[in-house]
CSV table of C-alpha atoms and ligand atoms in Angstrom, one decimal:
chain,number,residue,atom,x,y,z
M,1,MET,CA,-199.9,-23.2,-16.7
M,2,GLU,CA,-198.7,-21.3,-13.7
M,3,SER,CA,-196.0,-18.9,-14.8
M,4,LEU,CA,-192.5,-19.3,-13.0
M,5,LYS,CA,-192.0,-16.7,-10.5
M,6,LYS,CA,-189.0,-14.6,-11.1
M,7,GLY,CA,-186.1,-14.4,-8.4
M,8,THR,CA,-184.8,-11.3,-6.7
M,9,LEU,CA,-181.5,-9.5,-7.1
M,10,TYR,CA,-180.3,-8.5,-3.5
M,11,VAL,CA,-177.7,-5.8,-3.5
M,12,VAL,CA,-175.6,-6.7,-0.4
M,13,ALA,CA,-173.2,-4.4,1.3
M,14,THR,CA,-170.1,-6.3,2.8
M,15,PRO,CA,-167.5,-4.9,5.4
M,16,ILE,CA,-164.8,-2.4,4.3
M,17,GLY,CA,-162.3,-3.9,6.7
M,18,ASN,CA,-163.5,-5.1,9.8
M,19,LEU,CA,-165.5,-8.6,9.0
M,20,GLU,CA,-168.0,-7.9,11.8
M,21,ASP,CA,-169.4,-5.0,10.1
M,22,ILE,CA,-172.0,-6.9,8.1
M,23,THR,CA,-175.7,-6.9,9.0
M,24,LEU,CA,-177.7,-10.0,10.3
M,25,ARG,CA,-180.1,-9.5,7.4
M,26,ALA,CA,-177.1,-9.5,5.0
M,27,LEU,CA,-175.9,-12.8,6.5
M,28,ASN,CA,-179.3,-14.2,6.1
M,29,VAL,CA,-179.7,-13.2,2.5
M,30,LEU,CA,-176.3,-14.7,1.7
M,31,LYS,CA,-177.3,-18.0,3.3
M,32,SER,CA,-180.7,-17.9,1.7
M,33,VAL,CA,-179.9,-17.3,-2.1
M,34,ASP,CA,-179.2,-19.6,-4.8
M,35,LEU,CA,-176.2,-17.8,-6.0
M,36,ILE,CA,-173.8,-15.1,-5.1
M,37,ALA,CA,-172.5,-13.0,-7.8
M,38,ALA,CA,-169.0,-11.5,-6.5
M,39,GLU,CA,-166.7,-9.1,-7.9
M,40,ASP,CA,-163.6,-11.4,-6.9
M,41,THR,CA,-164.8,-14.8,-5.8
M,42,ARG,CA,-161.8,-15.6,-3.8
M,43,HIS,CA,-162.0,-12.4,-1.9
M,44,THR,CA,-165.6,-13.1,-1.2
M,45,LEU,CA,-164.9,-16.6,-0.4
M,46,LYS,CA,-162.9,-15.4,2.8
M,47,LEU,CA,-166.1,-13.6,4.0
M,48,LEU,CA,-168.2,-16.5,3.5
M,49,ASN,CA,-165.8,-19.0,5.2
M,50,PHE,CA,-165.6,-16.7,8.2
M,51,TYR,CA,-169.2,-17.0,8.7
M,52,GLU,CA,-169.5,-20.4,7.5
M,53,ILE,CA,-171.7,-19.8,4.4
M,54,ASN,CA,-171.3,-22.4,1.8
M,55,LYS,CA,-172.9,-21.0,-1.5
M,56,PRO,CA,-172.2,-21.2,-5.3
M,57,LEU,CA,-170.3,-18.1,-6.5
M,58,ILE,CA,-170.0,-16.5,-9.9
M,59,SER,CA,-167.7,-13.8,-10.7
M,60,TYR,CA,-169.2,-10.4,-12.0
M,61,HIS,CA,-166.4,-7.7,-12.2
M,62,ARG,CA,-166.0,-4.6,-14.4
M,63,HIS,CA,-164.6,-6.3,-17.4
M,64,ASN,CA,-167.2,-9.0,-17.7
M,65,GLU,CA,-170.2,-6.9,-16.4
M,66,GLU,CA,-171.8,-6.6,-19.8
M,67,VAL,CA,-171.7,-10.7,-20.6
M,68,LYS,CA,-172.3,-11.8,-16.9
M,69,SER,CA,-175.2,-9.4,-16.4
M,70,ASP,CA,-177.0,-11.1,-19.1
M,71,LEU,CA,-176.3,-14.4,-17.6
M,72,LEU,CA,-177.6,-13.3,-14.2
M,73,ILE,CA,-180.8,-11.8,-15.8
M,74,LYS,CA,-181.5,-15.2,-17.3
M,75,LYS,CA,-181.1,-17.0,-14.0
M,76,LEU,CA,-183.2,-14.5,-12.3
M,77,ILE,CA,-186.0,-15.0,-14.9
M,78,ASP,CA,-185.7,-18.6,-14.3
M,79,GLY,CA,-186.5,-18.0,-10.7
M,80,GLU,CA,-183.1,-18.1,-9.0
M,81,ASP,CA,-182.4,-15.4,-6.2
M,82,ILE,CA,-179.1,-13.8,-6.6
M,83,ALA,CA,-177.0,-11.7,-4.1
M,84,LEU,CA,-174.7,-9.2,-5.7
M,85,VAL,CA,-171.5,-8.3,-3.7
M,86,SER,CA,-168.5,-6.5,-4.4
M,87,ASP,CA,-164.8,-6.8,-2.8
M,88,ALA,CA,-165.9,-4.1,-0.1
M,89,GLY,CA,-168.6,-2.0,0.9
M,90,THR,CA,-171.6,-1.1,-1.2
M,91,PRO,CA,-172.0,-2.6,-4.7
M,92,GLY,CA,-172.3,0.1,-7.5
M,93,ILE,CA,-170.5,2.9,-5.4
M,94,CYS,CA,-167.2,2.9,-7.5
M,95,ASP,CA,-167.9,-0.9,-7.9
M,96,PRO,CA,-169.6,-3.1,-10.3
M,97,GLY,CA,-173.5,-3.2,-10.1
M,98,GLU,CA,-175.1,-0.5,-12.2
M,99,GLU,CA,-175.3,-2.8,-15.4
M,100,VAL,CA,-177.4,-5.6,-13.9
M,101,ILE,CA,-179.6,-3.4,-12.0
M,102,LYS,CA,-180.5,-1.3,-15.3
M,103,LYS,CA,-181.4,-4.9,-16.8
M,104,CYS,CA,-183.4,-6.0,-14.0
M,105,ILE,CA,-185.4,-2.8,-14.3
M,106,ILE,CA,-186.0,-3.4,-18.0
M,107,GLU,CA,-186.9,-7.2,-17.2
M,108,ASN,CA,-189.2,-6.2,-14.4
M,109,ILE,CA,-186.9,-8.1,-11.7
M,110,ASN,CA,-187.4,-7.2,-8.1
M,111,ILE,CA,-184.1,-5.6,-6.8
M,112,VAL,CA,-183.7,-5.3,-2.9
M,113,PRO,CA,-181.1,-3.4,-1.1
M,114,ILE,CA,-179.3,-4.9,1.9
M,115,PRO,CA,-177.5,-1.7,3.4
M,116,GLY,CA,-174.2,-1.6,5.3
M,117,ALA,CA,-170.6,-0.2,5.0
M,118,CYS,CA,-169.7,2.3,2.5
M,119,ALA,CA,-166.2,4.3,2.9
M,120,MET,CA,-167.8,7.4,1.5
M,121,ILE,CA,-170.6,7.7,4.2
M,122,ASN,CA,-168.4,6.5,7.2
M,123,SER,CA,-165.4,9.0,6.3
M,124,LEU,CA,-168.1,11.8,5.8
M,125,ILE,CA,-169.9,11.3,9.4
M,126,CYS,CA,-166.6,11.2,11.3
M,127,SER,CA,-165.0,14.0,9.1
M,128,GLY,CA,-166.2,17.0,11.1
M,129,LEU,CA,-167.2,18.8,7.9
M,130,ASP,CA,-170.9,19.7,6.8
M,131,THR,CA,-172.7,16.6,6.3
M,132,LYS,CA,-176.0,18.6,5.2
M,133,GLU,CA,-175.0,18.8,1.5
M,134,PHE,CA,-172.0,16.9,0.0
M,135,TYR,CA,-170.7,16.0,-3.5
M,136,PHE,CA,-169.2,12.5,-4.0
M,137,MET,CA,-167.0,12.5,-7.1
M,138,GLY,CA,-166.1,8.8,-6.8
M,139,PHE,CA,-162.4,8.4,-8.2
M,140,LEU,CA,-161.1,11.6,-10.0
M,141,PRO,CA,-160.6,11.0,-13.7
M,142,LEU,CA,-156.9,10.5,-15.0
M,143,ASN,CA,-157.6,12.1,-18.3
M,144,LYS,CA,-156.0,15.7,-18.1
M,145,LYS,CA,-159.0,17.6,-19.7
M,146,LEU,CA,-161.6,15.8,-17.4
M,147,ARG,CA,-159.5,16.0,-14.4
M,148,LYS,CA,-159.1,19.9,-15.0
M,149,VAL,CA,-163.0,20.3,-15.1
M,150,LYS,CA,-163.3,18.3,-11.7
M,151,MET,CA,-160.6,20.5,-10.2
M,152,GLU,CA,-162.6,23.6,-11.1
M,153,GLU,CA,-165.6,21.9,-9.8
M,154,ILE,CA,-163.8,21.2,-6.4
M,155,LYS,CA,-162.5,24.9,-6.4
M,156,GLU,CA,-166.1,26.4,-7.0
M,157,SER,CA,-168.1,24.0,-5.0
M,158,ASN,CA,-169.8,25.2,-1.7
M,159,LYS,CA,-170.4,21.6,-0.6
M,160,THR,CA,-168.2,19.1,1.2
M,161,ILE,CA,-166.4,17.3,-1.5
M,162,ILE,CA,-165.7,13.5,-1.2
M,163,PHE,CA,-163.7,11.4,-3.3
M,164,TYR,CA,-161.7,8.0,-3.4
M,165,GLU,CA,-157.9,7.8,-4.0
M,166,ALA,CA,-155.4,5.1,-4.5
M,167,PRO,CA,-152.4,5.4,-2.0
M,168,HIS,CA,-149.9,5.5,-4.7
M,169,LYS,CA,-151.5,8.6,-6.3
M,170,LEU,CA,-152.5,10.2,-3.2
M,171,LEU,CA,-149.4,12.6,-2.8
M,172,LYS,CA,-149.6,13.7,-6.4
M,173,THR,CA,-153.3,14.6,-5.9
M,174,LEU,CA,-152.6,16.4,-2.6
M,175,GLU,CA,-149.9,18.5,-4.6
M,176,GLU,CA,-152.2,19.3,-7.2
M,177,LEU,CA,-155.0,20.4,-4.8
M,178,LYS,CA,-152.7,22.8,-3.1
M,179,GLY,CA,-153.3,25.7,-5.3
M,180,ILE,CA,-157.2,24.8,-5.5
M,181,VAL,CA,-158.3,24.3,-2.0
M,182,LYS,CA,-156.1,26.9,0.0
M,183,GLY,CA,-157.7,27.8,3.4
M,184,ARG,CA,-160.2,25.0,3.3
M,185,LYS,CA,-160.2,22.2,5.9
M,186,VAL,CA,-159.3,18.7,4.4
M,187,VAL,CA,-159.6,15.4,5.9
M,188,LEU,CA,-158.0,12.1,5.0
M,189,ALA,CA,-160.0,9.3,6.3
M,190,ARG,CA,-157.5,6.3,6.3
M,191,GLU,CA,-158.2,2.6,6.5
M,192,ILE,CA,-161.7,2.9,8.3
M,193,THR,CA,-162.7,0.0,10.4
M,194,LYS,CA,-159.3,-1.4,10.3
M,195,ILE,CA,-156.4,-1.6,12.8
M,196,HIS,CA,-154.7,1.5,11.4
M,197,GLU,CA,-157.8,3.7,11.1
M,198,GLU,CA,-157.0,7.3,11.4
M,199,PHE,CA,-158.7,10.6,10.6
M,200,ILE,CA,-156.0,13.2,9.5
M,201,ARG,CA,-157.3,16.7,9.6
M,202,GLY,CA,-155.8,20.3,8.8
M,203,SER,CA,-154.9,22.4,5.8
M,204,ILE,CA,-153.9,20.9,2.6
M,205,GLU,CA,-150.3,22.1,3.3
M,206,ASP,CA,-150.4,20.6,6.7
M,207,ILE,CA,-151.6,17.4,5.8
M,208,THR,CA,-149.2,16.8,2.8
M,209,ASP,CA,-146.4,17.6,5.2
M,210,ARG,CA,-147.6,15.3,7.9
M,211,ILE,CA,-148.7,12.0,6.0
M,212,GLY,CA,-145.4,10.6,4.9
M,213,GLU,CA,-145.5,7.4,2.7
M,214,PRO,CA,-149.2,6.9,2.2
M,215,LYS,CA,-150.2,3.1,3.2
M,216,GLY,CA,-153.7,1.4,2.9
M,217,GLU,CA,-156.9,2.9,1.7
M,218,TYR,CA,-158.0,6.6,1.8
M,219,VAL,CA,-160.9,8.8,1.3
M,220,ILE,CA,-160.2,12.6,0.7
M,221,LEU,CA,-162.5,15.1,1.9
M,222,ILE,CA,-162.7,18.9,1.4
M,223,GLU,CA,-164.6,21.6,3.3
M,224,GLY,CA,-166.9,23.5,0.9
M,225,ASN,CA,-165.8,26.9,-0.4
M,226,GLN,CA,-166.9,29.2,2.3
M,227,ASP,CA,-165.7,32.3,0.5
M,228,LEU,CA,-167.9,31.6,-2.4
M,229,GLU,CA,-170.7,31.5,0.1
M,230,LYS,CA,-169.8,34.7,1.5
M,231,GLU,CA,-169.5,36.5,-1.8
M,232,ASN,CA,-173.0,35.2,-2.8
M,233,ASN,CA,-174.5,36.3,0.4
M,234,ASP,CA,-172.9,39.6,0.2
M,235,VAL,CA,-174.2,40.4,-3.4
M,236,GLU,CA,-177.6,38.8,-3.3
M,237,LEU,CA,-179.1,38.7,0.2
M,238,THR,CA,-180.4,41.3,2.7
M,239,LEU,CA,-179.8,40.6,6.3
M,240,ASP,CA,-183.3,39.3,6.8
M,241,GLU,CA,-183.2,37.0,3.7
M,242,GLU,CA,-179.7,35.6,5.0
M,243,TYR,CA,-181.2,35.0,8.4
M,244,GLU,CA,-184.1,33.0,6.8
M,245,LYS,CA,-181.9,31.1,4.6
M,246,TYR,CA,-179.9,29.7,7.6
M,247,LEU,CA,-183.1,29.2,9.5
M,248,LEU,CA,-184.3,26.9,7.0
M,249,GLN,CA,-181.0,25.0,7.0
M,250,GLY,CA,-181.7,24.2,10.6
M,251,LEU,CA,-179.2,26.6,12.3
M,252,ASN,CA,-180.1,28.3,15.6
M,253,LYS,CA,-180.3,32.1,16.1
M,254,LYS,CA,-176.8,32.1,17.8
M,255,GLU,CA,-175.3,30.0,14.9
M,256,ILE,CA,-177.1,32.5,12.3
M,257,ILE,CA,-175.8,35.4,13.7
M,258,LYS,CA,-172.2,34.2,13.9
M,259,LYS,CA,-172.4,32.9,10.4
M,260,ILE,CA,-173.8,36.1,9.0
M,261,ALA,CA,-171.1,38.2,10.9
M,262,LYS,CA,-168.4,35.9,9.6
M,263,ASN,CA,-170.0,36.1,5.9
M,264,ARG,CA,-169.9,40.0,6.0
M,265,GLY,CA,-166.6,40.3,7.9
M,266,VAL,CA,-168.3,42.2,10.8
M,267,ASN,CA,-168.3,41.8,14.8
M,268,LYS,CA,-171.4,39.5,15.5
M,269,ASN,CA,-172.6,42.2,18.1
M,270,GLU,CA,-173.6,44.4,15.2
M,271,ILE,CA,-175.6,41.7,13.6
M,272,TYR,CA,-177.2,40.7,17.1
M,273,GLN,CA,-178.1,44.5,17.7
M,274,TYR,CA,-179.6,44.8,14.1
M,275,PHE,CA,-182.0,41.9,15.0
M,276,LEU,CA,-182.5,43.1,18.6
M,277,ASP,CA,-183.6,46.6,17.2
M,278,LYS,CA,-186.2,45.1,14.7
V,301,SAM,N1,-167.9,0.1,-2.7
V,301,SAM,C1,-166.9,0.6,-1.8
V,301,SAM,C2,-167.8,1.5,-0.9
V,301,SAM,O1,-168.8,1.3,-0.6
V,301,SAM,O2,-167.1,2.4,-0.2
V,301,SAM,C3,-165.8,1.5,-2.5
V,301,SAM,C4,-164.9,0.7,-3.5
V,301,SAM,S1,-163.7,1.4,-4.3
V,301,SAM,C5,-163.2,0.4,-5.5
V,301,SAM,C6,-162.3,1.2,-3.3
V,301,SAM,C7,-161.9,2.6,-2.8
V,301,SAM,O3,-162.9,2.9,-1.7
V,301,SAM,C8,-160.6,2.8,-2.1
V,301,SAM,O4,-159.7,3.2,-3.1
V,301,SAM,C9,-160.6,3.9,-1.0
V,301,SAM,O5,-160.6,5.1,-1.6
V,301,SAM,C10,-162.2,3.7,-0.6
V,301,SAM,N2,-161.9,2.6,0.7
V,301,SAM,C11,-162.5,1.4,0.7
V,301,SAM,N3,-162.5,0.9,1.8
V,301,SAM,C12,-161.7,1.8,2.6
V,301,SAM,C13,-161.3,2.0,3.8
V,301,SAM,N4,-161.6,0.9,4.8
V,301,SAM,N5,-160.9,3.1,4.4
V,301,SAM,C14,-160.7,4.2,3.6
V,301,SAM,N6,-161.0,4.0,2.3
V,301,SAM,C15,-161.6,3.1,1.8
């Protein structure tokens, strides 16, 4: 007897505001699957109506993830193709998804990503901060002890920090960050892809003074701790080693000399002369 072919789970990114931010492939997948598992079925229905897609929906959210993932697995084993979507952006990024994906792997079910919008990536690419290395923290924990650990990590990290924050907690979090990220560039990416989209850039003090009453959705981005990099360089590396390090990071000669001079607090001509003499 021919064994039944298992279905595929498509993990489909949907818009984070502007309904046009969805790929042709995502629309085709949503049209072709047997079932759409959605974080909030009413919310997803608006998107489906906009694109005149008519498909059965099933709810899959944080509070029923355990039970519903078993149901989805059963349907996938029975040969149904399922699209997993969240309310906005990429499923699994601060949204449900992980649970059913882990179970698919155990059951040897095919999982296909359908890429698209994500607030973290789109805030980063327009932030003006270093995009080569970054640390995405999701939402900061509310628990005091865990939060303190995260604040310490923010203070120490030399990578660009990115995290999500709810508008009603934004001012309090910015206040908390004042003693932690002094002198570093901060960017608030607000309402990305929507009418009131804006990128607010400045020091933590500037930004806190400027924003007024927070409205809409926000991503907070913080420049990596440059002093730390400076300290490490001063202590550990010779000029040649430091030059090599930045070369490997893809910087050109002029950028490297500028960076080394800044790290060491000397005039860039001195550094230039050093390499010229060699
Ligand atoms: N899965 C989503 C993604 O791919 O970005 C994130 C979902 S998470 C529950 C929601 C948080 O993402 C919001 O509180 C906000 O911090 C951020 N976010 C989502 N949409 C945004 C937008 N259009 N502009 C700025 N931040 C947004």
